[in-house]
Every structure is written in C-alpha cells, then in structure tokens.
Amino acid sequence: MVANVNPTVRRRRLGSELRKLREQKGMTAEEVAARLLVSQSKISRLENGRRSISQRDVRDLCGVYGVEDVRIVDSLMQMAKESRQQGWWHAFGDIPYSVYIGLETEAASLRVFEPQVVPGLLQTRGYAAAMIAGNLPEATPEQVEKRVNVRVRRQDRITDEDAPLRMWAVIDEAALCRKVGDAQVMREQLAHLVELSHLPHVTVQVLPFEAGAHPGLSGQFAVLEFTDATDATVVYLEGVNSDLYLEKDTDVQAYSVMYEHLRAQALSAEQTRLFIEEAALRYAP
C-alpha cells in the first residue's frame, strides 16, 4: 500500500486525465458510453472524480481512446489502484460528506463563509457535540460522538506543523449570537476562536449585522485550493441530502469575487477579536 495516498484526490486527478484523453480523441461522453455499453452519467462521474474508478474501467477507456503508450496506461492503472484505497475517515464508517473531507485533507488553502455557526475546523469539542446533536435530533449518542470525533480529527490540518491548512473564515455575527450548548460551551468556543485567530495561517473576520445585505445571504460556501496545479479549485456547497461541488472556472470565479466582497464588508482581524471578546460577555456566569 502506498503511504499518504488520498483516494479522493487520486480519483479527481485520474478523472481529469481520462477527460483529457477523451477530448484529445474528439469524443463526447455520450459516444464513449455507447461504445462501452454504460450510462453517460457513469462516464461523467468517473471524469469528475465522484465515482470510484477500477483498473478495468481504465483499461476499457484507454482502449476506446486508442492509448498505445504502455507507460501512460500503467500510470493510469496505478492511479486507479491508489484511488480505491481508504482514507483515514473511512475508519469511522459511513460519513455522508467523505468526498469533502478528502478534498479538505489535501487542500493547501480554504476560504469559508458561515452565516449561522462557527466553521467546523474552528469548533471546540463541546460546541461540535451540541451543534451536531441539535442538527440531527434523531441521531443516537453514539452517532453524534462518531461525527464529533471525525470533526476533531479534521482539525489536525490546522495544527499540522509541517503543512498547516491556510484558512480564511468569514463568519456572520449570527454565529456569535446563536447559543449552541450552554453558556460555558459558548464562552469556551468564543475564546477558542480568538486563540486560533492568532495563528499565522488562520484569519477570522466577523461580518456584523450592521453590514446589511451582502453576497453571502444565499448561504454557506467554501473554496478549496490545492498546491498541485493539476487539481482544480473547488467550490463546496453543503446540502441537506446531497452536497454540490463546482469546478468550472466561471463558478469558481463568481464565488471568489463574492468572497472578496464579504472580506471587504467584514471587520478586520483585530476588530474581529475585540468584537468576539465583547460578544462573549453575554455568556458570562
């Protein structure tokens, strides 16, 4: 087994390479699907990294595209093998947002806007437990605990000494006003938020109510960027039953512009710390 292999990222890279081969051949996804007697949606999902790719899939696609260079085929086959390995998150069982976790684990930077709650990577265990339990009222204590453990494990990216995640968080004032858990949980969470904001690779900005209407009124979103130039920037939109991942240049550009407007309307990093400390006073014993 190859060490430090991220199956989510491997699928994306492999899918991108297969898409390039199809385009070089001048074929549409529908034409490829017809040749292989599979659905067009399967080809699309293979190319966008949303479906596991087997070595047989790679072999069949290389045959359709007329790839004769053995080195190219072997390289793609190896990527397919690695893409079927399990990431650390699989040890926790079925996690509905495992694709996102895979992307977050590999990302070099993350820009996130949260209109309702503190971003997951910046949450304390107590806050995370209270939020997850409130968001999933029918979940068992064991299910809540599993999700909390996954969230805490994800936070290793923030404290990674070798390659910490560069994070920029714009948080609506509503997240500071919404009492998640009891007063002590909120005090600890807000103090933790201020503490993390002092890290050189973490920037936190609060968007106050007085800022009025802003581009983030449509909801939460995150923009993930990667070191490897072959990995396209991804915009992540969290849904109730399914999530949305946008990679088109026009979509990424639109959300990047939105984020710049949010940053401009939000308080500065220093103003934010003072604002959070003042907000914490409402939860004083």
GROMACS .gro file of C-alpha atoms in nm:
model
  285
    1MET     CA    1   0.000   0.000   0.000
    2VAL     CA    2   0.124   0.349  -0.088
    3ALA     CA    3   0.164   0.573   0.213
    4ASN     CA    4  -0.015   0.908   0.242
    5VAL     CA    5  -0.239   0.845  -0.059
    6ASN     CA    6  -0.559   1.048  -0.065
    7PRO     CA    7  -0.816   0.842  -0.261
    8THR     CA    8  -1.043   1.141  -0.323
    9VAL     CA    9  -0.766   1.344  -0.483
   10ARG     CA   10  -0.638   1.043  -0.680
   11ARG     CA   11  -0.987   0.997  -0.828
   12ARG     CA   12  -1.001   1.364  -0.927
   13ARG     CA   13  -0.658   1.357  -1.091
   14LEU     CA   14  -0.732   1.032  -1.271
   15GLY     CA   15  -1.070   1.161  -1.386
   16SER     CA   16  -0.905   1.475  -1.519
   17GLU     CA   17  -0.651   1.270  -1.716
   18LEU     CA   18  -0.925   1.050  -1.862
   19ARG     CA   19  -1.124   1.357  -1.963
   20LYS     CA   20  -0.820   1.496  -2.144
   21LEU     CA   21  -0.775   1.168  -2.332
   22ARG     CA   22  -1.142   1.172  -2.437
   23GLU     CA   23  -1.120   1.532  -2.557
   24GLN     CA   24  -0.799   1.462  -2.747
   25LYS     CA   25  -0.984   1.180  -2.921
   26GLY     CA   26  -1.262   1.424  -3.009
   27MET     CA   27  -1.532   1.210  -2.847
   28THR     CA   28  -1.828   1.309  -2.632
   29ALA     CA   29  -1.914   1.134  -2.307
   30GLU     CA   30  -2.227   1.001  -2.478
   31GLU     CA   31  -2.020   0.843  -2.756
   32VAL     CA   32  -1.784   0.678  -2.505
   33ALA     CA   33  -2.078   0.547  -2.303
   34ALA     CA   34  -2.232   0.398  -2.616
   35ARG     CA   35  -1.904   0.223  -2.707
   36LEU     CA   36  -1.873   0.069  -2.360
   37LEU     CA   37  -2.246  -0.002  -2.318
   38VAL     CA   38  -2.266   0.201  -1.998
   39SER     CA   39  -2.459   0.512  -1.899
   40GLN     CA   40  -2.337   0.859  -1.988
   41SER     CA   41  -2.367   0.952  -1.619
   42LYS     CA   42  -2.109   0.686  -1.532
   43ILE     CA   43  -1.855   0.842  -1.766
   44SER     CA   44  -1.927   1.187  -1.624
   45ARG     CA   45  -1.892   1.066  -1.266
   46LEU     CA   46  -1.566   0.889  -1.348
   47GLU     CA   47  -1.427   1.208  -1.502
   48ASN     CA   48  -1.530   1.438  -1.217
   49GLY     CA   49  -1.395   1.202  -0.951
   50ARG     CA   50  -1.732   1.134  -0.791
   51ARG     CA   51  -1.718   0.760  -0.862
   52SER     CA   52  -1.456   0.501  -0.777
   53ILE     CA   53  -1.252   0.404  -1.083
   54SER     CA   54  -1.146   0.044  -1.128
   55GLN     CA   55  -0.843  -0.071  -1.323
   56ARG     CA   56  -1.087  -0.239  -1.563
   57ASP     CA   57  -1.253   0.099  -1.625
   58VAL     CA   58  -0.912   0.248  -1.706
   59ARG     CA   59  -0.824  -0.040  -1.938
   60ASP     CA   60  -1.155  -0.012  -2.125
   61LEU     CA   61  -1.132   0.365  -2.161
   62CYS     CA   62  -0.771   0.352  -2.280
   63GLY     CA   63  -0.883   0.101  -2.541
   64VAL     CA   64  -1.158   0.332  -2.665
   65TYR     CA   65  -0.917   0.627  -2.676
   66GLY     CA   66  -0.650   0.427  -2.857
   67VAL     CA   67  -0.382   0.481  -2.593
   68GLU     CA   68  -0.088   0.265  -2.701
   69ASP     CA   69   0.186   0.401  -2.475
   70VAL     CA   70   0.225   0.132  -2.208
   71ARG     CA   71   0.377   0.382  -1.964
   72ILE     CA   72   0.067   0.602  -1.977
   73VAL     CA   73  -0.165   0.305  -1.930
   74ASP     CA   74   0.042   0.171  -1.640
   75SER     CA   75   0.047   0.514  -1.473
   76LEU     CA   76  -0.331   0.547  -1.501
   77MET     CA   77  -0.380   0.191  -1.375
   78GLN     CA   78  -0.164   0.269  -1.071
   79MET     CA   79  -0.369   0.580  -1.000
   80ALA     CA   80  -0.685   0.372  -1.022
   81LYS     CA   81  -0.541   0.124  -0.772
   82GLU     CA   82  -0.448   0.401  -0.531
   83SER     CA   83  -0.786   0.571  -0.572
   84ARG     CA   84  -0.957   0.263  -0.427
   85GLN     CA   85  -0.761   0.274  -0.103
   86GLN     CA   86  -0.926   0.412   0.207
   87GLY     CA   87  -0.860   0.750   0.364
   88TRP     CA   88  -0.837   0.795   0.742
   89TRP     CA   89  -1.204   0.897   0.755
   90HIS     CA   90  -1.321   0.554   0.637
   91ALA     CA   91  -1.224   0.411   0.975
   92PHE     CA   92  -1.523   0.600   1.120
   93GLY     CA   93  -1.772   0.419   0.899
   94ASP     CA   94  -2.023   0.579   0.664
   95ILE     CA   95  -1.962   0.954   0.661
   96PRO     CA   96  -2.202   1.142   0.427
   97TYR     CA   97  -1.952   1.418   0.343
   98SER     CA   98  -1.649   1.194   0.291
   99VAL     CA   99  -1.576   1.349  -0.050
  100TYR     CA  100  -1.541   1.690   0.112
  101ILE     CA  101  -1.317   1.552   0.387
  102GLY     CA  102  -1.089   1.403   0.123
  103LEU     CA  103  -1.062   1.739  -0.051
  104GLU     CA  104  -1.011   1.928   0.275
  105THR     CA  105  -0.738   1.687   0.383
  106GLU     CA  106  -0.539   1.761   0.068
  107ALA     CA  107  -0.620   2.132   0.028
  108ALA     CA  108  -0.349   2.396   0.068
  109SER     CA  109  -0.595   2.672   0.149
  110LEU     CA  110  -0.958   2.708   0.247
  111ARG     CA  111  -1.182   3.013   0.229
  112VAL     CA  112  -1.512   2.959   0.408
  113PHE     CA  113  -1.819   3.169   0.475
  114GLU     CA  114  -2.050   3.058   0.756
  115PRO     CA  115  -2.375   3.250   0.812
  116GLN     CA  116  -2.510   3.052   1.109
  117VAL     CA  117  -2.244   2.866   1.305
  118VAL     CA  118  -1.872   2.859   1.377
  119PRO     CA  119  -1.686   2.672   1.098
  120GLY     CA  120  -1.622   2.307   1.179
  121LEU     CA  121  -1.243   2.334   1.177
  122LEU     CA  122  -1.262   2.607   1.442
  123GLN     CA  123  -1.511   2.439   1.676
  124THR     CA  124  -1.441   2.308   2.025
  125ARG     CA  125  -1.548   1.952   2.104
  126GLY     CA  126  -1.828   2.079   2.329
  127TYR     CA  127  -1.965   2.315   2.065
  128ALA     CA  128  -1.939   2.048   1.794
  129ALA     CA  129  -2.126   1.795   2.007
  130ALA     CA  130  -2.407   2.038   2.088
  131MET     CA  131  -2.436   2.154   1.727
  132ILE     CA  132  -2.440   1.806   1.577
  133ALA     CA  133  -2.692   1.681   1.833
  134GLY     CA  134  -2.917   1.979   1.762
  135ASN     CA  135  -2.882   1.944   1.386
  136LEU     CA  136  -2.953   1.569   1.395
  137PRO     CA  137  -3.227   1.529   1.660
  138GLU     CA  138  -3.287   1.162   1.572
  139ALA     CA  139  -2.920   1.061   1.592
  140THR     CA  140  -2.812   0.831   1.874
  141PRO     CA  141  -2.543   0.943   2.122
  142GLU     CA  142  -2.306   0.701   1.951
  143GLN     CA  143  -2.372   0.854   1.609
  144VAL     CA  144  -2.321   1.204   1.746
  145GLU     CA  145  -1.995   1.101   1.910
  146LYS     CA  146  -1.869   0.949   1.585
  147ARG     CA  147  -1.933   1.270   1.397
  148VAL     CA  148  -1.769   1.474   1.670
  149ASN     CA  149  -1.460   1.253   1.653
  150VAL     CA  150  -1.442   1.297   1.277
  151ARG     CA  151  -1.468   1.675   1.314
  152VAL     CA  152  -1.193   1.685   1.575
  153ARG     CA  153  -0.974   1.464   1.356
  154ARG     CA  154  -1.024   1.701   1.064
  155GLN     CA  155  -0.884   1.982   1.277
  156ASP     CA  156  -0.540   1.824   1.258
  157ARG     CA  157  -0.498   2.023   0.936
  158ILE     CA  158  -0.500   2.343   1.140
  159THR     CA  159  -0.235   2.224   1.385
  160ASP     CA  160  -0.017   2.039   1.133
  161GLU     CA  161   0.334   2.175   1.193
  162ASP     CA  162   0.471   2.066   0.855
  163ALA     CA  163   0.190   2.174   0.623
  164PRO     CA  164  -0.087   2.359   0.805
  165LEU     CA  165  -0.400   2.448   0.615
  166ARG     CA  166  -0.416   2.817   0.525
  167MET     CA  167  -0.766   2.911   0.639
  168TRP     CA  168  -0.966   3.228   0.596
  169ALA     CA  169  -1.305   3.232   0.771
  170VAL     CA  170  -1.572   3.499   0.738
  171ILE     CA  171  -1.840   3.438   1.000
  172ASP     CA  172  -2.172   3.617   1.026
  173GLU     CA  173  -2.248   3.779   1.361
  174ALA     CA  174  -2.544   3.540   1.391
  175ALA     CA  175  -2.299   3.261   1.474
  176LEU     CA  176  -2.188   3.451   1.782
  177CYS     CA  177  -2.545   3.521   1.894
  178ARG     CA  178  -2.677   3.168   1.842
  179LYS     CA  179  -2.642   2.984   2.173
  180VAL     CA  180  -2.516   2.635   2.090
  181GLY     CA  181  -2.496   2.429   2.408
  182ASP     CA  182  -2.489   2.616   2.737
  183ALA     CA  183  -2.318   2.941   2.834
  184GLN     CA  184  -1.994   2.766   2.925
  185VAL     CA  185  -1.979   2.595   2.585
  186MET     CA  186  -2.020   2.933   2.418
  187ARG     CA  187  -1.757   3.100   2.636
  188GLU     CA  188  -1.507   2.827   2.557
  189GLN     CA  189  -1.593   2.837   2.187
  190LEU     CA  190  -1.552   3.211   2.152
  191ALA     CA  191  -1.227   3.207   2.348
  192HIS     CA  192  -1.105   2.924   2.123
  193LEU     CA  193  -1.198   3.125   1.816
  194VAL     CA  194  -0.991   3.421   1.934
  195GLU     CA  195  -0.699   3.192   2.019
  196LEU     CA  196  -0.697   3.030   1.675
  197SER     CA  197  -0.723   3.369   1.505
  198HIS     CA  198  -0.374   3.449   1.634
  199LEU     CA  199  -0.222   3.163   1.432
  200PRO     CA  200  -0.029   3.300   1.132
  201HIS     CA  201  -0.215   3.075   0.888
  202VAL     CA  202  -0.566   3.141   1.023
  203THR     CA  203  -0.762   3.460   0.960
  204VAL     CA  204  -1.104   3.515   1.116
  205GLN     CA  205  -1.335   3.801   1.026
  206VAL     CA  206  -1.683   3.868   1.161
  207LEU     CA  207  -1.947   4.011   0.931
  208PRO     CA  208  -2.160   4.228   1.164
  209PHE     CA  209  -2.535   4.275   1.128
  210GLU     CA  210  -2.479   4.642   1.057
  211ALA     CA  211  -2.308   4.548   0.730
  212GLY     CA  212  -2.658   4.498   0.592
  213ALA     CA  213  -2.723   4.297   0.276
  214HIS     CA  214  -2.423   4.110   0.142
  215PRO     CA  215  -2.330   3.846  -0.121
  216GLY     CA  216  -2.342   3.562   0.134
  217LEU     CA  217  -2.713   3.584   0.205
  218SER     CA  218  -2.771   3.278  -0.015
  219GLY     CA  219  -2.586   3.059   0.234
  220GLN     CA  220  -2.267   2.883   0.337
  221PHE     CA  221  -1.991   2.803   0.089
  222ALA     CA  222  -1.624   2.711   0.089
  223VAL     CA  223  -1.348   2.749  -0.169
  224LEU     CA  224  -1.069   2.491  -0.160
  225GLU     CA  225  -0.739   2.541  -0.341
  226PHE     CA  226  -0.458   2.290  -0.391
  227THR     CA  227  -0.082   2.302  -0.431
  228ASP     CA  228  -0.073   2.070  -0.733
  229ALA     CA  229  -0.158   2.266  -1.047
  230THR     CA  230  -0.346   1.965  -1.187
  231ASP     CA  231  -0.601   1.986  -0.905
  232ALA     CA  232  -0.873   2.236  -0.992
  233THR     CA  233  -1.005   2.475  -0.729
  234VAL     CA  234  -1.337   2.351  -0.586
  235VAL     CA  235  -1.635   2.543  -0.451
  236TYR     CA  236  -1.826   2.338  -0.193
  237LEU     CA  237  -2.193   2.394  -0.112
  238GLU     CA  238  -2.334   2.185   0.171
  239GLY     CA  239  -2.686   2.044   0.129
  240VAL     CA  240  -2.928   1.852   0.348
  241ASN     CA  241  -2.936   1.531   0.143
  242SER     CA  242  -2.654   1.595  -0.103
  243ASP     CA  243  -2.364   1.834  -0.149
  244LEU     CA  244  -2.260   2.031  -0.456
  245TYR     CA  245  -1.905   2.063  -0.588
  246LEU     CA  246  -1.837   2.329  -0.850
  247GLU     CA  247  -1.517   2.328  -1.055
  248LYS     CA  248  -1.598   2.530  -1.367
  249ASP     CA  249  -1.380   2.839  -1.397
  250THR     CA  250  -1.686   3.064  -1.420
  251ASP     CA  251  -1.833   2.922  -1.097
  252VAL     CA  252  -1.504   2.944  -0.909
  253GLN     CA  253  -1.453   3.300  -1.027
  254ALA     CA  254  -1.805   3.401  -0.922
  255TYR     CA  255  -1.763   3.265  -0.570
  256SER     CA  256  -1.412   3.406  -0.539
  257VAL     CA  257  -1.548   3.752  -0.621
  258MET     CA  258  -1.829   3.702  -0.370
  259TYR     CA  259  -1.573   3.613  -0.106
  260GLU     CA  260  -1.367   3.924  -0.172
  261HIS     CA  261  -1.680   4.135  -0.118
  262LEU     CA  262  -1.753   3.952   0.207
  263ARG     CA  263  -1.398   4.011   0.331
  264ALA     CA  264  -1.425   4.379   0.242
  265GLN     CA  265  -1.754   4.422   0.431
  266ALA     CA  266  -1.638   4.225   0.737
  267LEU     CA  267  -1.447   4.361   1.034
  268SER     CA  268  -1.067   4.343   1.023
  269ALA     CA  269  -0.890   4.059   1.203
  270GLU     CA  270  -0.806   4.282   1.501
  271GLN     CA  271  -1.154   4.434   1.515
  272THR     CA  272  -1.296   4.084   1.499
  273ARG     CA  273  -1.102   3.970   1.808
  274LEU     CA  274  -1.236   4.264   2.008
  275PHE     CA  275  -1.587   4.202   1.873
  276ILE     CA  276  -1.578   3.834   1.973
  277GLU     CA  277  -1.444   3.912   2.319
  278GLU     CA  278  -1.727   4.161   2.369
  279ALA     CA  279  -1.982   3.909   2.241
  280ALA     CA  280  -1.851   3.655   2.492
  281LEU     CA  281  -1.955   3.881   2.779
  282ARG     CA  282  -2.320   3.791   2.721
  283TYR     CA  283  -2.235   3.435   2.822
  284ALA     CA  284  -2.050   3.540   3.140
  285PRO     CA  285  -2.151   3.350   3.458
   0.00000   0.00000   0.00000
